Short mmCIF file of C-alpha atoms in Angstrom, two decimals:
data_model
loop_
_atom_site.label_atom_id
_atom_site.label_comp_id
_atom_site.label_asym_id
_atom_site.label_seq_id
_atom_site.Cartn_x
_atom_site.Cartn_y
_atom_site.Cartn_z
CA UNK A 268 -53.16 -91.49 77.12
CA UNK A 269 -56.91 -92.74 78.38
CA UNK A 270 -58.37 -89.81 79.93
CA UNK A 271 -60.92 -90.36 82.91
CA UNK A 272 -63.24 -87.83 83.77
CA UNK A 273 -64.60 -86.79 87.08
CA UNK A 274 -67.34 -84.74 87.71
CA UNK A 275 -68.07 -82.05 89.58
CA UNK A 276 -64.51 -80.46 91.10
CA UNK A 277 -65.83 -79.10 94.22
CA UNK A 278 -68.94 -79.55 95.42
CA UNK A 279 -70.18 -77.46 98.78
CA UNK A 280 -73.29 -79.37 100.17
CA UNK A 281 -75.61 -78.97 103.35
CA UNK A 282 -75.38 -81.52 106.44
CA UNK A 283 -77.99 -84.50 105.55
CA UNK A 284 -78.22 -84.29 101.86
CA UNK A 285 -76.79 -86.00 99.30
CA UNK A 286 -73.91 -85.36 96.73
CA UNK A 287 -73.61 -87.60 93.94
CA UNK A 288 -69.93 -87.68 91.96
CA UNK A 289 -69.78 -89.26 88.17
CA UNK A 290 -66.98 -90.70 86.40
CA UNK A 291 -66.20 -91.48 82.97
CA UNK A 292 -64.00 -93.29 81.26
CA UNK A 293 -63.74 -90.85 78.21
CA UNK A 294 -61.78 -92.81 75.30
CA UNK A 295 -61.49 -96.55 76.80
CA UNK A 296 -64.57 -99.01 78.52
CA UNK A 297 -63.81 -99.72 82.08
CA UNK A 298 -65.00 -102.69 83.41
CA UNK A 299 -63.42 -101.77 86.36
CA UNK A 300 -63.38 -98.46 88.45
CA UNK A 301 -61.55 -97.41 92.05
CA UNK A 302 -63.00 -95.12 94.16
CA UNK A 303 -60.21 -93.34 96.27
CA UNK A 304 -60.81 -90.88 99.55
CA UNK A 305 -57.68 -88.73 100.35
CA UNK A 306 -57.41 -86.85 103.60
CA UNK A 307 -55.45 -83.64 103.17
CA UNK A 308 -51.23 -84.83 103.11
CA UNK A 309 -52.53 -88.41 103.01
CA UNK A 310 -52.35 -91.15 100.94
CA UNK A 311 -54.91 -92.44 98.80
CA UNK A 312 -57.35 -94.65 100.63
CA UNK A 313 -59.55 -97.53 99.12
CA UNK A 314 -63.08 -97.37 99.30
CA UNK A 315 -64.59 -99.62 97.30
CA UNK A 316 -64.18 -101.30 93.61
CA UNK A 317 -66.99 -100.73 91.26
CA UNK A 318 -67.77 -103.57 88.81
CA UNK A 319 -69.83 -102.88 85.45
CA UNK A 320 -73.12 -104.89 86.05
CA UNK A 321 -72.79 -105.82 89.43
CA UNK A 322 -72.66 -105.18 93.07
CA UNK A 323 -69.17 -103.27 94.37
CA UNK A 324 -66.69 -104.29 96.48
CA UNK A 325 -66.36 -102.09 99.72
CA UNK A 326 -62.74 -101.88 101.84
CA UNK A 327 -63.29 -102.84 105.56
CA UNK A 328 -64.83 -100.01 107.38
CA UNK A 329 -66.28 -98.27 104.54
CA UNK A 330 -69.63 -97.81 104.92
CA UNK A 331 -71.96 -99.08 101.93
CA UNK A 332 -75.26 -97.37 102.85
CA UNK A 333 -73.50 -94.03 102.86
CA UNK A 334 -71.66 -94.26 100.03
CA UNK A 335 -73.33 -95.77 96.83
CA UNK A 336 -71.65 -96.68 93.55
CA UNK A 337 -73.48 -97.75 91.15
CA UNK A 338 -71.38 -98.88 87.54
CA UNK A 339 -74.15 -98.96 85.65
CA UNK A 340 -72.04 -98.67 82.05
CA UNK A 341 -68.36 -99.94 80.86
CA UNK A 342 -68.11 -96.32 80.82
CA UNK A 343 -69.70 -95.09 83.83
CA UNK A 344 -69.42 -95.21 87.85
CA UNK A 345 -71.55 -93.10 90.31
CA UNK A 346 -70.31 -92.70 93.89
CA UNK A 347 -73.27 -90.65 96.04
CA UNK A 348 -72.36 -89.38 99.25
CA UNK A 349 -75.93 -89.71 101.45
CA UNK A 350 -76.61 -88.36 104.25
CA UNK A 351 -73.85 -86.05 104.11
CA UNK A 352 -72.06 -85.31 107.56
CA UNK A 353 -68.90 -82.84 107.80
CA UNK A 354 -66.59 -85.33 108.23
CA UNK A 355 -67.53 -86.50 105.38
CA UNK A 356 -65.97 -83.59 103.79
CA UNK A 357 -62.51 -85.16 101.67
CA UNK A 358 -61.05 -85.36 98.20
CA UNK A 359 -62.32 -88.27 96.39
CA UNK A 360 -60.73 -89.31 93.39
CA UNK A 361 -62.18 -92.37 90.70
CA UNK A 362 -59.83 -94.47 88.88
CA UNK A 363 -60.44 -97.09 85.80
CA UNK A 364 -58.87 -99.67 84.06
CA UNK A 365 -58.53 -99.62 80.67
CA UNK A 366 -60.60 -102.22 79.22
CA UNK A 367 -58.23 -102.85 76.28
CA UNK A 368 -54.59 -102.89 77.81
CA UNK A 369 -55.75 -104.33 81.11
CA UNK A 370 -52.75 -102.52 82.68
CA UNK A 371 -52.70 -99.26 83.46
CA UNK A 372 -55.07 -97.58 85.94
CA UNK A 373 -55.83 -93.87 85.21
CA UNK A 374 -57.10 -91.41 87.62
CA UNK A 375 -59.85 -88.55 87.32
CA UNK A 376 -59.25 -85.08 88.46
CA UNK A 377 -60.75 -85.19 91.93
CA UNK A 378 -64.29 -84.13 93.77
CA UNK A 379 -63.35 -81.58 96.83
CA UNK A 380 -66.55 -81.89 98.54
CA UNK A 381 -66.94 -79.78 101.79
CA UNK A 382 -70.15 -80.37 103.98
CA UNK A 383 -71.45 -77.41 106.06
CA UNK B 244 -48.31 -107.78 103.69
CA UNK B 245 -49.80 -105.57 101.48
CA UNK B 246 -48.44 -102.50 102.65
CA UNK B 247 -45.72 -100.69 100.70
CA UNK B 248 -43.58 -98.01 102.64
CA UNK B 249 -41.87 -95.19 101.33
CA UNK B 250 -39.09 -92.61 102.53
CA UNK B 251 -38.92 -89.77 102.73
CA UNK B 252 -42.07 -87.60 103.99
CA UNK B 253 -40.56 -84.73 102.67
CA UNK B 254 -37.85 -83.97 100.17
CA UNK B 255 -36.15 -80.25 99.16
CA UNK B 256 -33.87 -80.02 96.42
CA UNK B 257 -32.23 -77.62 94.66
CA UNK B 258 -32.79 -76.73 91.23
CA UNK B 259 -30.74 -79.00 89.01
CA UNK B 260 -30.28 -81.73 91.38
CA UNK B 261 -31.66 -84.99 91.88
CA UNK B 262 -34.39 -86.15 93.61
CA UNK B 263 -34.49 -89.61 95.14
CA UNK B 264 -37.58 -91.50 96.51
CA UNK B 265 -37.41 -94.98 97.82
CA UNK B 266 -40.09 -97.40 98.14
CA UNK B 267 -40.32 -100.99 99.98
CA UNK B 268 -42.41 -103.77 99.56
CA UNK B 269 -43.09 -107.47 101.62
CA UNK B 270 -45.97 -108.68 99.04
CA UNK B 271 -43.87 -110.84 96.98
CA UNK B 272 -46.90 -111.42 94.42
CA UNK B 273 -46.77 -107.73 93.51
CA UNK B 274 -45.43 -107.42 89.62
CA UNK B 275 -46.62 -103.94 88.49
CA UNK B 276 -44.51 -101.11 90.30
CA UNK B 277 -46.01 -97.37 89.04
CA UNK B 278 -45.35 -94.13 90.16
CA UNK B 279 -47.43 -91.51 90.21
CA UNK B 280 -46.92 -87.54 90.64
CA UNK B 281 -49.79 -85.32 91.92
CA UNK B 282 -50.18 -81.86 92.45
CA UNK B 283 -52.26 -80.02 95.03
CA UNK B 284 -56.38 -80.58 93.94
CA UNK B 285 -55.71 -82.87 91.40
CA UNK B 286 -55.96 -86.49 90.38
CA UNK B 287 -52.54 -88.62 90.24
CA UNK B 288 -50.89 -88.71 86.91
CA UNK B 289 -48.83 -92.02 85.84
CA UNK B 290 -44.95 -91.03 85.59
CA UNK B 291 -43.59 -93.98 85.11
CA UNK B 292 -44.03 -97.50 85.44
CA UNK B 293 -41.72 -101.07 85.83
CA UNK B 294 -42.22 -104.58 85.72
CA UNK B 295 -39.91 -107.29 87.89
CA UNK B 296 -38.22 -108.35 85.24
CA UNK B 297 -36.04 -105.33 84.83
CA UNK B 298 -33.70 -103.71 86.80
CA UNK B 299 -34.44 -100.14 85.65
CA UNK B 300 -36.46 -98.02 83.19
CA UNK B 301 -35.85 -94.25 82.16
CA UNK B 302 -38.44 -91.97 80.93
CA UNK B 303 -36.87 -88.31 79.76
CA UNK B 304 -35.42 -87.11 83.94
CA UNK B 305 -37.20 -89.64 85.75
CA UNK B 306 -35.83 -93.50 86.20
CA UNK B 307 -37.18 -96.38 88.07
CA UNK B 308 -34.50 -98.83 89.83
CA UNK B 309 -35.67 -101.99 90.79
CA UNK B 310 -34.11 -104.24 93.13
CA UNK B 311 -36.36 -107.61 93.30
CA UNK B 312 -34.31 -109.76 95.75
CA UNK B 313 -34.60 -106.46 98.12
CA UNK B 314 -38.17 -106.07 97.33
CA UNK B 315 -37.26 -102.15 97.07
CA UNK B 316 -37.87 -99.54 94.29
CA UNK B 317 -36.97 -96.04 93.67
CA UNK B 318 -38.04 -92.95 91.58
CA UNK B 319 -34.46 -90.83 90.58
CA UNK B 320 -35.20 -87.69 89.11
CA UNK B 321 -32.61 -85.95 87.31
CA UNK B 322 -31.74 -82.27 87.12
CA UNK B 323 -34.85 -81.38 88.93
CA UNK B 324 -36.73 -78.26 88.35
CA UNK B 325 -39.77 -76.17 90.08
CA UNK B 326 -42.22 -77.51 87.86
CA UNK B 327 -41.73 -80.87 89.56
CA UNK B 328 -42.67 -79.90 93.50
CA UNK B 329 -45.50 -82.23 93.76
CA UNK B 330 -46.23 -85.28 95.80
CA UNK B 331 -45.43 -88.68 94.53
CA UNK B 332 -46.67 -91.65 95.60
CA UNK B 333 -45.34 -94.88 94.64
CA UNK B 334 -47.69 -98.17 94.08
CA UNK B 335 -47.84 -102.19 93.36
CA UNK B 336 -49.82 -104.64 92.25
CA UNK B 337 -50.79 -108.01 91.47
CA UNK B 338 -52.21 -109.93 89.14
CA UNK B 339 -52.38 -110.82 85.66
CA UNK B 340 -54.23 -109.36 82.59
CA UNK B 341 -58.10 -108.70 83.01
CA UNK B 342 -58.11 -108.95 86.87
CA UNK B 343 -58.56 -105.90 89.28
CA UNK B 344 -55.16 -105.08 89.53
CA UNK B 345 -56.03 -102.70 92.95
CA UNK B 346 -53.33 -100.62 93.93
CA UNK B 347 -51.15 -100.38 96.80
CA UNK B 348 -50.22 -96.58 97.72
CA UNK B 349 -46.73 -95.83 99.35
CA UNK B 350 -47.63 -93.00 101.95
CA UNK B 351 -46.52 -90.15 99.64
CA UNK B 352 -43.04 -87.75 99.20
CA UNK B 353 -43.41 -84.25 99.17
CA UNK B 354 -40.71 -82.96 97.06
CA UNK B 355 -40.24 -79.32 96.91
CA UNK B 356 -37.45 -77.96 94.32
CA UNK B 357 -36.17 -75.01 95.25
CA UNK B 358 -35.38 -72.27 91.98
#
């Protein structure tokens, strides 16, 4: 199957920087990527949806100076963390389409990112 | 409208027997219903997957039933083993080819199968 992925694992970062996490779509183009947030025995939560070429789509509530996504390639999506705070700290997990089959959504492997 | 529940939080089984999730949904317009299994610090992985215009699909131990004039779907895993504690989510969707086709998450299962 497509494989997606996600860059880094964990990441461990100071209050006020920032933490950028990359995703890749490895065998397929994605015109379209999902950037998920997942609170520990939660369910996956919406964020935003990253188009190639253009401007993404924030979920109400989500914050779109603090979290960046830039999908600058068909097989490419950034989402930087600025100004990191501690409750930022979550599992964030990309997602694209494949291009081709226009069906099936497949996930990357998850960013742990922990802010001290 | 767009919310799809699922039952229950938490699931134990026994090794060997089956596992049984159940998911509901109001959205009408949904017409992609996948499920997906994912274990602790990882992404979700696509078990399965079933369009409205069947009532079931099996995959190997793991079958979808789909009951559209309910608007309710279910993961059945048979003779369940360790290897499949996990948590599964369930998910919908709408829309046709080449459109966003942004997913719905159920809350999650945790099934833990007991050796």
């Amino acid at each position: 199957g497509a494989v997606v992925s996600q860059h880094p694992s964990r990441v461990i970062c100071k209050s006020g920087t920032s933490v950028k996490i990359e995703c890749r779509s490895l065998d397929f183009q994605a015109t379209t990527m999902f950037w998920y947030r997942q609170f520990p025995k939660q369910s996956l939560m919406l964020m935003a949806t990253s188009n190639e070429g253009s401007k993404a789509t924030y979920e109400q509530g989500v914050e779109k100076d603090k979290f960046l996504i830039n999908h600058a390639s068909l097989t490419l999506s950034t989402l930087t963390v600025t100004s990191a705070h501690p409750e930022d700290s979550s599992f964030y997990i990309c997602s694209a389409r494949d291009w081709g089959s226009g069906t099936e959504a497949f996930f990357g492997q998850g960013t742990r990112l922990t802010v001290v | 409208q767009q919310q799809v529940k699922q039952s229950p939080q938490s699931l134990i089984v026994q090794k060997g027997g089956i596992s049984i999730i159940n998911c509901a949904y109001e959205n009408t317009a949904f017409d992609y219903f996948p499920w997906y299994q994912q274990f602790p610090g990882k992404g979700p992985a696509l078990l399965i997957a079933i369009r409205p215009d069947v009532s079931e699909k099996k995959e190997g131990r793991f079958t979808i039933s789909f009951n559209k004039s309910a608007k309710q779907f279910s993961l059945h895993i048979m003779d369940s083993q360790p290897g499949d504690s996990a948590t599964y989510f369930c998910a919908a969707s709408t829309g046709t080819s080449g459109s966003a086709r942004q997913l719905t998450f159920g809350s999650g299962t945790q099934l833990t199968v007991l050796p």
